[in-house]
Tab-separated table of C-alpha atoms in Angstrom:
chain	number	residue	atom	x	y	z
A	248	UNK	CA	33.068	-10.360	13.756
A	249	UNK	CA	32.423	-13.709	12.138
A	250	UNK	CA	35.162	-16.247	12.680
A	251	UNK	CA	34.077	-18.649	9.953
A	252	UNK	CA	34.336	-17.431	6.361
A	253	UNK	CA	30.900	-18.722	5.395
A	254	UNK	CA	29.345	-16.738	8.253
A	255	UNK	CA	31.093	-13.599	7.073
A	256	UNK	CA	29.794	-14.167	3.562
A	257	UNK	CA	26.228	-14.776	4.800
A	258	UNK	CA	26.379	-11.534	6.779
A	259	UNK	CA	27.513	-9.653	3.693
A	260	UNK	CA	24.841	-11.156	1.423
A	261	UNK	CA	22.144	-10.637	4.061
A	262	UNK	CA	22.961	-6.938	4.232
A	263	UNK	CA	22.648	-6.625	0.456
A	264	UNK	CA	19.329	-8.460	0.320
A	265	UNK	CA	17.963	-6.506	3.296
A	266	UNK	CA	18.709	-3.252	1.491
A	267	UNK	CA	16.979	-4.435	-1.680
A	268	UNK	CA	13.992	-5.799	0.228
A	269	UNK	CA	13.682	-2.610	2.267
A	270	UNK	CA	13.420	-0.556	-0.902
A	271	UNK	CA	10.770	-2.822	-2.368
A	272	UNK	CA	8.776	-2.941	0.887
A	273	UNK	CA	8.913	0.827	1.166
A	274	UNK	CA	7.611	1.392	-2.365
A	275	UNK	CA	4.786	-1.077	-1.727
A	276	UNK	CA	3.766	0.675	1.499
A	277	UNK	CA	3.832	4.042	-0.263
A	278	UNK	CA	1.633	2.695	-3.031
A	279	UNK	CA	-0.856	1.256	-0.536
A	280	UNK	CA	-0.971	4.540	1.398
A	281	UNK	CA	-1.569	6.489	-1.811
A	282	UNK	CA	-4.361	4.102	-2.773
A	283	UNK	CA	-6.029	4.518	0.615
A	284	UNK	CA	-5.822	8.304	0.409
A	285	UNK	CA	-7.375	8.214	-3.087
A	286	UNK	CA	-10.212	6.072	-1.735
A	287	UNK	CA	-10.789	8.470	1.165
A	288	UNK	CA	-10.859	11.472	-1.160
A	289	UNK	CA	-13.260	9.663	-3.511
A	290	UNK	CA	-11.056	9.987	-6.605
A	291	UNK	CA	-12.151	6.953	-8.633
A	292	UNK	CA	-9.739	7.333	-11.580
A	293	UNK	CA	-6.680	7.810	-9.404
A	294	UNK	CA	-7.754	4.898	-7.205
A	295	UNK	CA	-7.993	2.572	-10.222
A	296	UNK	CA	-4.498	3.525	-11.389
A	297	UNK	CA	-3.060	3.037	-7.908
A	298	UNK	CA	-4.981	-0.242	-7.559
A	299	UNK	CA	-3.216	-1.644	-10.624
A	300	UNK	CA	0.144	-0.351	-9.422
A	301	UNK	CA	-0.342	-1.836	-5.959
A	302	UNK	CA	-1.384	-5.204	-7.368
A	303	UNK	CA	1.718	-5.271	-9.530
A	304	UNK	CA	3.989	-4.484	-6.585
A	305	UNK	CA	2.254	-7.096	-4.446
A	306	UNK	CA	2.790	-9.754	-7.120
A	307	UNK	CA	6.452	-8.794	-7.389
A	308	UNK	CA	6.830	-9.140	-3.636
A	309	UNK	CA	5.777	-12.795	-3.913
A	310	UNK	CA	8.383	-13.588	-6.544
A	311	UNK	CA	11.064	-11.808	-4.493
A	312	UNK	CA	10.102	-13.806	-1.370
A	313	UNK	CA	9.373	-10.608	0.527
A	314	UNK	CA	5.770	-11.488	1.366
A	315	UNK	CA	3.870	-14.752	1.647
A	316	UNK	CA	1.291	-15.530	-1.020
A	317	UNK	CA	-1.536	-15.574	1.541
A	318	UNK	CA	-0.612	-12.096	2.774
A	319	UNK	CA	-0.663	-10.824	-0.795
A	320	UNK	CA	-3.987	-12.506	-1.537
A	321	UNK	CA	-5.517	-10.912	1.557
A	322	UNK	CA	-4.184	-7.456	0.659
A	323	UNK	CA	-5.400	-7.724	-2.939
A	324	UNK	CA	-8.828	-8.762	-1.706
A	325	UNK	CA	-8.971	-5.794	0.673
A	326	UNK	CA	-7.936	-3.410	-2.100
A	327	UNK	CA	-10.567	-4.703	-4.498
A	328	UNK	CA	-13.279	-4.440	-1.824
A	329	UNK	CA	-12.320	-0.835	-1.149
A	330	UNK	CA	-12.277	-0.003	-4.860
A	331	UNK	CA	-15.665	-1.634	-5.458
A	332	UNK	CA	-17.184	0.215	-2.514
A	333	UNK	CA	-16.178	3.472	-4.205
A	334	UNK	CA	-18.145	2.695	-7.374
């Protein structure tokens, strides 16, 4: 138990932000997995839709300070390479 009030408040706010970040990270991972499965199956239309969705979620993760901009840039580059290899 935190003795200082500010520590107790930080613990409380950290728990709230961890829950929100966990949800956002989970949806991003699901989107990336779906994109990869569409690439493996060779479904071009589905892959393009999931590519746009994944890019959107990656950009949102930057603004929410969940992921670093370099991580997002690397992921977006990987996704575009995979999509272009399908064409």
